[in-house]
GROMACS .gro file of C-alpha atoms in nm:
model
  449
    1UNK     CA    1   0.000   0.000   0.000
    2UNK     CA    2   0.111   0.353  -0.076
    3UNK     CA    3   0.215   0.546   0.232
    4UNK     CA    4  -0.026   0.821   0.334
    5UNK     CA    5   0.085   1.167   0.447
    6UNK     CA    6  -0.080   1.462   0.618
    7UNK     CA    7  -0.037   1.661   0.294
    8UNK     CA    8   0.049   1.588  -0.064
    9UNK     CA    9   0.253   1.909  -0.072
   10UNK     CA   10   0.403   2.123   0.202
   11UNK     CA   11   0.546   2.457   0.088
   12UNK     CA   12   0.792   2.648   0.307
   13UNK     CA   13   0.777   3.016   0.216
   14UNK     CA   14   0.472   3.212   0.101
   15UNK     CA   15   0.634   3.449  -0.145
   16UNK     CA   16   0.528   3.489  -0.507
   17UNK     CA   17   0.675   3.155  -0.617
   18UNK     CA   18   0.552   2.956  -0.319
   19UNK     CA   19   0.201   3.098  -0.341
   20UNK     CA   20   0.178   3.019  -0.713
   21UNK     CA   21   0.302   2.663  -0.660
   22UNK     CA   22   0.063   2.609  -0.369
   23UNK     CA   23  -0.252   2.739  -0.536
   24UNK     CA   24  -0.191   2.569  -0.871
   25UNK     CA   25  -0.107   2.238  -0.699
   26UNK     CA   26  -0.428   2.266  -0.498
   27UNK     CA   27  -0.623   2.342  -0.814
   28UNK     CA   28  -0.483   2.016  -0.954
   29UNK     CA   29  -0.637   1.835  -0.656
   30UNK     CA   30  -0.343   1.816  -0.416
   31UNK     CA   31  -0.381   1.859  -0.039
   32UNK     CA   32  -0.156   2.158   0.025
   33UNK     CA   33  -0.024   2.351   0.324
   34UNK     CA   34   0.206   2.651   0.314
   35UNK     CA   35   0.409   2.789   0.605
   36UNK     CA   36   0.523   3.150   0.635
   37UNK     CA   37   0.705   3.291   0.939
   38UNK     CA   38   0.664   3.658   0.844
   39UNK     CA   39   0.395   3.784   0.607
   40UNK     CA   40   0.225   3.626   0.307
   41UNK     CA   41   0.351   3.780  -0.015
   42UNK     CA   42   0.725   3.744   0.029
   43UNK     CA   43   1.000   3.989  -0.057
   44UNK     CA   44   0.843   4.129  -0.375
   45UNK     CA   45   0.510   4.225  -0.223
   46UNK     CA   46   0.611   4.307   0.134
   47UNK     CA   47   0.959   4.460   0.116
   48UNK     CA   48   1.076   4.452  -0.242
   49UNK     CA   49   0.968   4.539  -0.593
   50UNK     CA   50   0.610   4.652  -0.517
   51UNK     CA   51   0.674   4.905  -0.237
   52UNK     CA   52   0.997   5.013  -0.408
   53UNK     CA   53   0.815   5.088  -0.735
   54UNK     CA   54   0.558   5.293  -0.543
   55UNK     CA   55   0.842   5.494  -0.384
   56UNK     CA   56   0.987   5.548  -0.731
   57UNK     CA   57   0.655   5.685  -0.852
   58UNK     CA   58   0.643   5.917  -0.551
   59UNK     CA   59   1.000   6.037  -0.598
   60UNK     CA   60   0.949   6.104  -0.969
   61UNK     CA   61   0.701   6.381  -0.891
   62UNK     CA   62   0.997   6.598  -0.790
   63UNK     CA   63   1.098   6.635  -1.156
   64UNK     CA   64   0.743   6.613  -1.289
   65UNK     CA   65   0.640   6.918  -1.085
   66UNK     CA   66   0.939   7.114  -1.217
   67UNK     CA   67   0.867   7.009  -1.575
   68UNK     CA   68   0.499   7.106  -1.543
   69UNK     CA   69   0.594   7.475  -1.532
   70UNK     CA   70   0.743   7.449  -1.882
   71UNK     CA   71   0.412   7.304  -1.998
   72UNK     CA   72   0.217   7.605  -1.873
   73UNK     CA   73   0.116   7.492  -1.525
   74UNK     CA   74   0.148   7.741  -1.241
   75UNK     CA   75   0.295   7.502  -0.987
   76UNK     CA   76   0.385   7.657  -0.651
   77UNK     CA   77   0.681   7.538  -0.449
   78UNK     CA   78   0.567   7.207  -0.305
   79UNK     CA   79   0.648   7.048   0.028
   80UNK     CA   80   0.714   6.675   0.041
   81UNK     CA   81   0.580   6.476   0.337
   82UNK     CA   82   0.766   6.145   0.369
   83UNK     CA   83   0.535   5.988   0.633
   84UNK     CA   84   0.237   6.032   0.397
   85UNK     CA   85   0.408   5.846   0.114
   86UNK     CA   86   0.555   5.583   0.349
   87UNK     CA   87   0.226   5.510   0.523
   88UNK     CA   88   0.026   5.497   0.199
   89UNK     CA   89   0.278   5.252   0.052
   90UNK     CA   90   0.265   5.034   0.362
   91UNK     CA   91  -0.115   5.039   0.349
   92UNK     CA   92  -0.105   4.918  -0.012
   93UNK     CA   93   0.134   4.640   0.089
   94UNK     CA   94  -0.112   4.534   0.359
   95UNK     CA   95  -0.394   4.530   0.103
   96UNK     CA   96  -0.193   4.311  -0.133
   97UNK     CA   97  -0.100   4.076   0.150
   98UNK     CA   98  -0.471   4.028   0.214
   99UNK     CA   99  -0.530   3.947  -0.153
  100UNK     CA  100  -0.258   3.681  -0.147
  101UNK     CA  101  -0.419   3.529   0.160
  102UNK     CA  102  -0.760   3.526  -0.011
  103UNK     CA  103  -0.611   3.352  -0.316
  104UNK     CA  104  -0.475   3.073  -0.098
  105UNK     CA  105  -0.802   3.045   0.095
  106UNK     CA  106  -1.010   3.025  -0.226
  107UNK     CA  107  -0.792   2.740  -0.344
  108UNK     CA  108  -0.825   2.560  -0.009
  109UNK     CA  109  -0.457   2.588   0.077
  110UNK     CA  110  -0.395   2.569   0.451
  111UNK     CA  111  -0.183   2.865   0.563
  112UNK     CA  112   0.036   2.808   0.869
  113UNK     CA  113   0.177   3.128   1.018
  114UNK     CA  114   0.486   2.969   1.171
  115UNK     CA  115   0.845   2.897   1.080
  116UNK     CA  116   0.885   2.550   0.934
  117UNK     CA  117   1.200   2.344   0.899
  118UNK     CA  118   1.276   2.018   0.724
  119UNK     CA  119   1.319   1.733   0.973
  120UNK     CA  120   1.311   1.441   0.731
  121UNK     CA  121   1.272   1.359   0.366
  122UNK     CA  122   0.895   1.365   0.413
  123UNK     CA  123   0.866   1.555   0.741
  124UNK     CA  124   0.842   1.918   0.846
  125UNK     CA  125   0.860   2.055   1.200
  126UNK     CA  126   0.677   2.374   1.291
  127UNK     CA  127   0.800   2.635   1.537
  128UNK     CA  128   0.556   2.509   1.803
  129UNK     CA  129   0.703   2.160   1.781
  130UNK     CA  130   0.427   2.007   1.568
  131UNK     CA  131   0.552   1.757   1.311
  132UNK     CA  132   0.365   1.702   0.986
  133UNK     CA  133   0.431   1.473   0.694
  134UNK     CA  134   0.411   1.546   0.323
  135UNK     CA  135   0.465   1.343   0.008
  136UNK     CA  136   0.648   1.638  -0.145
  137UNK     CA  137   0.820   1.933   0.023
  138UNK     CA  138   0.883   2.255  -0.171
  139UNK     CA  139   1.135   2.511  -0.046
  140UNK     CA  140   1.050   2.866  -0.157
  141UNK     CA  141   1.214   3.075   0.113
  142UNK     CA  142   1.375   3.323  -0.127
  143UNK     CA  143   1.690   3.522  -0.057
  144UNK     CA  144   1.809   3.764   0.211
  145UNK     CA  145   2.014   4.085   0.193
  146UNK     CA  146   2.385   4.028   0.241
  147UNK     CA  147   2.568   4.229   0.507
  148UNK     CA  148   2.947   4.228   0.471
  149UNK     CA  149   3.178   4.125   0.752
  150UNK     CA  150   3.299   4.474   0.837
  151UNK     CA  151   3.339   4.626   1.186
  152UNK     CA  152   3.030   4.834   1.259
  153UNK     CA  153   2.826   4.686   0.972
  154UNK     CA  154   2.529   4.660   1.208
  155UNK     CA  155   2.492   5.039   1.196
  156UNK     CA  156   2.370   5.012   0.837
  157UNK     CA  157   2.030   4.894   0.716
  158UNK     CA  158   1.918   4.679   0.424
  159UNK     CA  159   1.629   4.690   0.179
  160UNK     CA  160   1.426   4.502   0.442
  161UNK     CA  161   1.418   4.806   0.671
  162UNK     CA  162   1.433   5.096   0.426
  163UNK     CA  163   1.056   5.117   0.374
  164UNK     CA  164   0.997   5.199   0.740
  165UNK     CA  165   1.232   5.496   0.786
  166UNK     CA  166   1.114   5.769   1.022
  167UNK     CA  167   1.268   6.040   0.804
  168UNK     CA  168   1.448   6.075   0.473
  169UNK     CA  169   1.822   6.107   0.545
  170UNK     CA  170   2.001   6.428   0.453
  171UNK     CA  171   2.311   6.227   0.363
  172UNK     CA  172   2.278   5.872   0.235
  173UNK     CA  173   2.557   5.631   0.149
  174UNK     CA  174   2.455   5.326  -0.054
  175UNK     CA  175   2.692   5.031  -0.071
  176UNK     CA  176   2.680   4.834  -0.396
  177UNK     CA  177   2.652   4.882  -0.770
  178UNK     CA  178   2.355   4.665  -0.860
  179UNK     CA  179   1.991   4.739  -0.927
  180UNK     CA  180   1.889   4.793  -0.563
  181UNK     CA  181   2.171   5.044  -0.511
  182UNK     CA  182   2.090   5.244  -0.822
  183UNK     CA  183   1.716   5.240  -0.766
  184UNK     CA  184   1.738   5.370  -0.410
  185UNK     CA  185   2.000   5.624  -0.516
  186UNK     CA  186   1.740   5.769  -0.752
  187UNK     CA  187   1.467   5.763  -0.487
  188UNK     CA  188   1.674   5.931  -0.216
  189UNK     CA  189   1.820   6.186  -0.458
  190UNK     CA  190   1.478   6.295  -0.581
  191UNK     CA  191   1.364   6.327  -0.219
  192UNK     CA  192   1.653   6.572  -0.161
  193UNK     CA  193   1.912   6.347   0.000
  194UNK     CA  194   2.280   6.393  -0.073
  195UNK     CA  195   2.360   6.048  -0.217
  196UNK     CA  196   2.690   5.866  -0.256
  197UNK     CA  197   2.715   5.517  -0.408
  198UNK     CA  198   3.018   5.324  -0.285
  199UNK     CA  199   3.121   5.019  -0.484
  200UNK     CA  200   3.412   4.787  -0.416
  201UNK     CA  201   3.432   4.715  -0.791
  202UNK     CA  202   3.492   4.942  -1.088
  203UNK     CA  203   3.149   4.950  -1.251
  204UNK     CA  204   2.774   4.955  -1.191
  205UNK     CA  205   2.521   4.701  -1.318
  206UNK     CA  206   2.784   4.470  -1.462
  207UNK     CA  207   2.530   4.236  -1.625
  208UNK     CA  208   2.380   4.512  -1.840
  209UNK     CA  209   2.505   4.643  -2.173
  210UNK     CA  210   2.809   4.865  -2.128
  211UNK     CA  211   2.677   5.161  -2.329
  212UNK     CA  212   2.351   5.165  -2.137
  213UNK     CA  213   2.505   5.141  -1.792
  214UNK     CA  214   2.761   5.409  -1.884
  215UNK     CA  215   2.476   5.638  -1.988
  216UNK     CA  216   2.306   5.584  -1.652
  217UNK     CA  217   2.631   5.669  -1.475
  218UNK     CA  218   2.670   5.989  -1.678
  219UNK     CA  219   2.312   6.100  -1.612
  220UNK     CA  220   2.336   6.015  -1.241
  221UNK     CA  221   2.656   6.218  -1.206
  222UNK     CA  222   2.492   6.511  -1.386
  223UNK     CA  223   2.201   6.497  -1.143
  224UNK     CA  224   2.444   6.516  -0.850
  225UNK     CA  225   2.468   6.156  -0.732
  226UNK     CA  226   2.829   6.081  -0.632
  227UNK     CA  227   3.012   5.753  -0.702
  228UNK     CA  228   3.318   5.601  -0.539
  229UNK     CA  229   3.466   5.296  -0.715
  230UNK     CA  230   3.725   5.044  -0.597
  231UNK     CA  231   3.648   5.152  -0.242
  232UNK     CA  232   3.613   4.859   0.003
  233UNK     CA  233   3.463   4.933   0.344
  234UNK     CA  234   3.701   4.923   0.640
  235UNK     CA  235   3.474   5.011   0.933
  236UNK     CA  236   3.165   5.209   1.028
  237UNK     CA  237   3.148   5.420   1.342
  238UNK     CA  238   2.834   5.557   1.505
  239UNK     CA  239   2.877   5.909   1.643
  240UNK     CA  240   2.748   5.987   1.993
  241UNK     CA  241   2.546   6.283   1.864
  242UNK     CA  242   2.399   6.077   1.579
  243UNK     CA  243   2.511   5.997   1.229
  244UNK     CA  244   2.780   5.766   1.096
  245UNK     CA  245   3.143   5.792   0.996
  246UNK     CA  246   3.223   5.550   0.716
  247UNK     CA  247   3.585   5.451   0.660
  248UNK     CA  248   3.688   5.328   0.315
  249UNK     CA  249   4.016   5.193   0.183
  250UNK     CA  250   4.205   5.463  -0.005
  251UNK     CA  251   3.939   5.732   0.057
  252UNK     CA  252   3.870   6.004   0.309
  253UNK     CA  253   3.606   5.907   0.568
  254UNK     CA  254   3.247   5.991   0.476
  255UNK     CA  255   2.989   6.123   0.720
  256UNK     CA  256   2.631   6.008   0.662
  257UNK     CA  257   2.295   5.985   0.828
  258UNK     CA  258   2.214   5.651   0.664
  259UNK     CA  259   2.410   5.358   0.525
  260UNK     CA  260   2.215   5.120   0.303
  261UNK     CA  261   2.372   4.782   0.232
  262UNK     CA  262   2.282   4.678  -0.123
  263UNK     CA  263   2.571   4.440  -0.194
  264UNK     CA  264   2.372   4.137  -0.302
  265UNK     CA  265   2.127   3.877  -0.176
  266UNK     CA  266   2.200   3.522  -0.059
  267UNK     CA  267   1.966   3.219  -0.063
  268UNK     CA  268   1.777   3.185   0.264
  269UNK     CA  269   1.863   2.829   0.362
  270UNK     CA  270   2.044   2.853   0.700
  271UNK     CA  271   1.863   2.670   0.978
  272UNK     CA  272   1.614   2.495   0.750
  273UNK     CA  273   1.756   2.147   0.818
  274UNK     CA  274   1.824   2.082   0.451
  275UNK     CA  275   2.175   1.944   0.476
  276UNK     CA  276   2.070   1.713   0.759
  277UNK     CA  277   1.798   1.578   0.531
  278UNK     CA  278   2.053   1.514   0.256
  279UNK     CA  279   1.980   1.813   0.033
  280UNK     CA  280   2.288   1.927  -0.157
  281UNK     CA  281   2.366   2.298  -0.130
  282UNK     CA  282   2.589   2.496  -0.363
  283UNK     CA  283   2.765   2.829  -0.334
  284UNK     CA  284   2.611   3.080  -0.092
  285UNK     CA  285   2.386   2.802   0.040
  286UNK     CA  286   2.177   2.779  -0.277
  287UNK     CA  287   1.974   2.460  -0.320
  288UNK     CA  288   2.098   2.267  -0.622
  289UNK     CA  289   1.808   2.152  -0.839
  290UNK     CA  290   1.760   1.994  -1.180
  291UNK     CA  291   1.548   2.120  -1.471
  292UNK     CA  292   1.234   2.002  -1.289
  293UNK     CA  293   1.325   2.189  -0.967
  294UNK     CA  294   1.405   1.863  -0.787
  295UNK     CA  295   1.687   1.860  -0.531
  296UNK     CA  296   1.926   1.575  -0.452
  297UNK     CA  297   1.649   1.434  -0.230
  298UNK     CA  298   1.368   1.310  -0.459
  299UNK     CA  299   1.085   1.429  -0.233
  300UNK     CA  300   1.226   1.782  -0.184
  301UNK     CA  301   1.204   2.053  -0.449
  302UNK     CA  302   1.300   2.421  -0.458
  303UNK     CA  303   1.206   2.725  -0.667
  304UNK     CA  304   1.285   3.094  -0.682
  305UNK     CA  305   1.572   3.290  -0.531
  306UNK     CA  306   1.663   3.009  -0.291
  307UNK     CA  307   1.810   2.825  -0.592
  308UNK     CA  308   2.009   3.132  -0.702
  309UNK     CA  309   1.943   3.067  -1.070
  310UNK     CA  310   1.770   3.390  -1.174
  311UNK     CA  311   1.667   3.616  -0.885
  312UNK     CA  312   1.355   3.768  -1.042
  313UNK     CA  313   0.998   3.743  -0.913
  314UNK     CA  314   0.842   3.652  -1.251
  315UNK     CA  315   1.095   3.368  -1.283
  316UNK     CA  316   1.000   3.233  -0.939
  317UNK     CA  317   0.633   3.245  -1.040
  318UNK     CA  318   0.706   3.057  -1.364
  319UNK     CA  319   0.905   2.796  -1.171
  320UNK     CA  320   0.625   2.754  -0.916
  321UNK     CA  321   0.367   2.703  -1.190
  322UNK     CA  322   0.591   2.461  -1.380
  323UNK     CA  323   0.650   2.261  -1.060
  324UNK     CA  324   0.279   2.233  -0.989
  325UNK     CA  325   0.190   2.132  -1.345
  326UNK     CA  326   0.470   1.876  -1.356
  327UNK     CA  327   0.421   1.710  -1.016
  328UNK     CA  328   0.045   1.738  -0.965
  329UNK     CA  329  -0.105   1.836  -1.299
  330UNK     CA  330   0.024   1.561  -1.523
  331UNK     CA  331   0.168   1.826  -1.757
  332UNK     CA  332   0.548   1.812  -1.750
  333UNK     CA  333   0.669   2.169  -1.789
  334UNK     CA  334   1.011   2.332  -1.776
  335UNK     CA  335   1.101   2.700  -1.761
  336UNK     CA  336   1.291   2.846  -2.055
  337UNK     CA  337   1.563   3.071  -1.915
  338UNK     CA  338   1.671   3.216  -2.250
  339UNK     CA  339   1.595   3.581  -2.323
  340UNK     CA  340   1.450   3.679  -1.986
  341UNK     CA  341   1.383   4.055  -1.989
  342UNK     CA  342   1.482   4.262  -1.688
  343UNK     CA  343   1.476   4.623  -1.578
  344UNK     CA  344   1.634   4.861  -1.332
  345UNK     CA  345   1.391   5.126  -1.210
  346UNK     CA  346   1.665   5.381  -1.174
  347UNK     CA  347   1.622   5.745  -1.267
  348UNK     CA  348   1.591   5.718  -1.566
  349UNK     CA  349   1.513   5.346  -1.589
  350UNK     CA  350   1.699   5.094  -1.800
  351UNK     CA  351   1.580   4.765  -1.947
  352UNK     CA  352   1.730   4.485  -2.150
  353UNK     CA  353   1.665   4.145  -2.303
  354UNK     CA  354   1.893   3.899  -2.477
  355UNK     CA  355   2.264   3.933  -2.540
  356UNK     CA  356   2.461   4.247  -2.469
  357UNK     CA  357   2.696   4.369  -2.741
  358UNK     CA  358   2.995   4.216  -2.561
  359UNK     CA  359   2.820   3.880  -2.519
  360UNK     CA  360   2.712   3.874  -2.884
  361UNK     CA  361   3.062   3.951  -3.012
  362UNK     CA  362   3.204   3.672  -2.797
  363UNK     CA  363   2.940   3.413  -2.891
  364UNK     CA  364   2.847   3.501  -3.248
  365UNK     CA  365   3.150   3.670  -3.400
  366UNK     CA  366   2.962   3.859  -3.673
  367UNK     CA  367   2.747   4.124  -3.508
  368UNK     CA  368   2.566   4.437  -3.624
  369UNK     CA  369   2.484   4.715  -3.380
  370UNK     CA  370   2.211   4.976  -3.431
  371UNK     CA  371   2.158   5.265  -3.190
  372UNK     CA  372   1.931   5.562  -3.147
  373UNK     CA  373   2.056   5.839  -2.919
  374UNK     CA  374   1.789   6.105  -2.871
  375UNK     CA  375   1.610   6.342  -2.636
  376UNK     CA  376   1.256   6.244  -2.554
  377UNK     CA  377   1.006   6.503  -2.676
  378UNK     CA  378   0.892   6.576  -2.320
  379UNK     CA  379   1.251   6.642  -2.210
  380UNK     CA  380   1.304   6.883  -2.501
  381UNK     CA  381   1.013   7.107  -2.401
  382UNK     CA  382   1.098   7.071  -2.032
  383UNK     CA  383   1.447   7.198  -2.106
  384UNK     CA  384   1.620   6.880  -1.988
  385UNK     CA  385   1.932   6.765  -2.171
  386UNK     CA  386   1.887   6.408  -2.055
  387UNK     CA  387   1.916   6.173  -2.353
  388UNK     CA  388   1.767   5.828  -2.410
  389UNK     CA  389   1.963   5.548  -2.576
  390UNK     CA  390   1.811   5.248  -2.756
  391UNK     CA  391   2.025   4.967  -2.891
  392UNK     CA  392   1.962   4.665  -3.112
  393UNK     CA  393   2.215   4.380  -3.119
  394UNK     CA  394   2.180   4.182  -3.440
  395UNK     CA  395   2.333   3.851  -3.551
  396UNK     CA  396   2.533   3.939  -3.864
  397UNK     CA  397   2.477   3.596  -4.018
  398UNK     CA  398   2.097   3.577  -4.016
  399UNK     CA  399   1.985   3.933  -3.919
  400UNK     CA  400   1.810   3.799  -3.608
  401UNK     CA  401   1.770   4.057  -3.330
  402UNK     CA  402   1.942   3.887  -3.036
  403UNK     CA  403   1.938   4.175  -2.788
  404UNK     CA  404   1.758   4.500  -2.710
  405UNK     CA  405   1.891   4.743  -2.449
  406UNK     CA  406   1.739   5.075  -2.350
  407UNK     CA  407   1.767   5.366  -2.112
  408UNK     CA  408   1.511   5.642  -2.103
  409UNK     CA  409   1.159   5.730  -1.984
  410UNK     CA  410   0.931   5.425  -1.963
  411UNK     CA  411   1.203   5.193  -2.096
  412UNK     CA  412   1.074   4.890  -1.898
  413UNK     CA  413   0.718   4.940  -2.027
  414UNK     CA  414   0.842   4.960  -2.387
  415UNK     CA  415   1.081   4.667  -2.354
  416UNK     CA  416   0.813   4.425  -2.230
  417UNK     CA  417   0.657   4.423  -2.577
  418UNK     CA  418   0.990   4.437  -2.758
  419UNK     CA  419   1.108   4.133  -2.560
  420UNK     CA  420   0.843   3.925  -2.738
  421UNK     CA  421   1.017   3.997  -3.068
  422UNK     CA  422   1.353   3.877  -2.934
  423UNK     CA  423   1.193   3.567  -2.782
  424UNK     CA  424   1.022   3.494  -3.113
  425UNK     CA  425   1.349   3.531  -3.306
  426UNK     CA  426   1.237   3.818  -3.529
  427UNK     CA  427   1.486   3.978  -3.764
  428UNK     CA  428   1.603   4.332  -3.820
  429UNK     CA  429   1.420   4.350  -4.161
  430UNK     CA  430   1.098   4.257  -3.978
  431UNK     CA  431   1.158   4.543  -3.735
  432UNK     CA  432   1.218   4.769  -4.036
  433UNK     CA  433   0.895   4.653  -4.201
  434UNK     CA  434   0.691   4.753  -3.897
  435UNK     CA  435   0.524   5.093  -3.934
  436UNK     CA  436   0.615   5.338  -3.656
  437UNK     CA  437   0.366   5.499  -3.420
  438UNK     CA  438   0.448   5.869  -3.432
  439UNK     CA  439   0.530   6.059  -3.222
  440UNK     CA  440   0.646   5.808  -2.961
  441UNK     CA  441   0.975   5.709  -2.806
  442UNK     CA  442   0.911   5.344  -2.890
  443UNK     CA  443   0.910   5.417  -3.264
  444UNK     CA  444   1.289   5.443  -3.248
  445UNK     CA  445   1.297   5.062  -3.227
  446UNK     CA  446   1.174   5.032  -3.586
  447UNK     CA  447   1.353   5.335  -3.734
  448UNK     CA  448   1.718   5.244  -3.674
  449UNK     CA  449   1.913   5.212  -4.000
   0.00000   0.00000   0.00000
């Protein structure tokens, strides 16, 4: 006789990926429970991309209000009230958390508001000591902000805490050169902070196309954001009267009111009991899985940031859905990781899909590059010299567009549609054959010659 368990599936972690896997598995008829020690919704909804995007919208009004005067609006000097924006964002997060809970309830997924750890290949132990069994265990605990091993590092905060600040700092130092660092640099700068990005390396956004990331650096410097490269942290001191003194190798000390650590995220596996259960972990504690999200233990699977494959919410959701369809839906499905679009909601935003120019030259040899370097119509009338840059990377052998990279207003919104063309393998002549919508910024994608 087949062994019976308390649940067919037990999910640890109720973020975007875990929730999708749980509800779809339940819809396929599985008996599902999901455990979450903090709040349903995970990093993206509670303390990640959703509240951050709302802060970006709020910060962008600083320039919008200035630009409005050039368009004929009599805009008085406006006062910004941080607690109003903060509290409205947190209220929206709470609303979304409720929606996630309702989705699980409608699909008859049992939600357990406790920490859960793996105590056997088919067993989970809850924080209150209760042990439950499951035919399949899915780990979807995501990733956690990394804090470097530097004396005084505890005086800084991470993206987990930044949404609950009492006040906007007058002087903000942001450690890191990735998307979180550049996005919060834009937010704080627009809200009148003096911002310095400190990076131990020599470049920002190293996975993005070089021309695009260089354009962001130029624009950010013009706006007044400062950058220090090749500057490792030595120690952080907290002053008795408040504020921080940040010591860097080869640099003068910096005084700041806030230090934000944005130096990367590591898979959240410590203390889960995975190694004791026989689950193989890779670098940074990431769970090693195969193409079907299965770990080295046949009954234990993992999806999302905890696997450290592609740390993007939409990827975690795809993986969760594929897992559910494969294991409980009788529809074997695997995620295609080629040509995943991504964006940085910096100021201005950048977006890209496919190969960068450097990657294409290394992999393909024969490459054609098309660019459009222009000022958006709105910026022209507003008197802003800020220029957008669009770039097509084309395979010289077959004219296939293998990469699109952009910086400028609404770049992520435009790229979402353009990414379909790259995924579909469309060619540069097909782009050229498409009639432009005029006047738009997006028309530049089909006008490059």
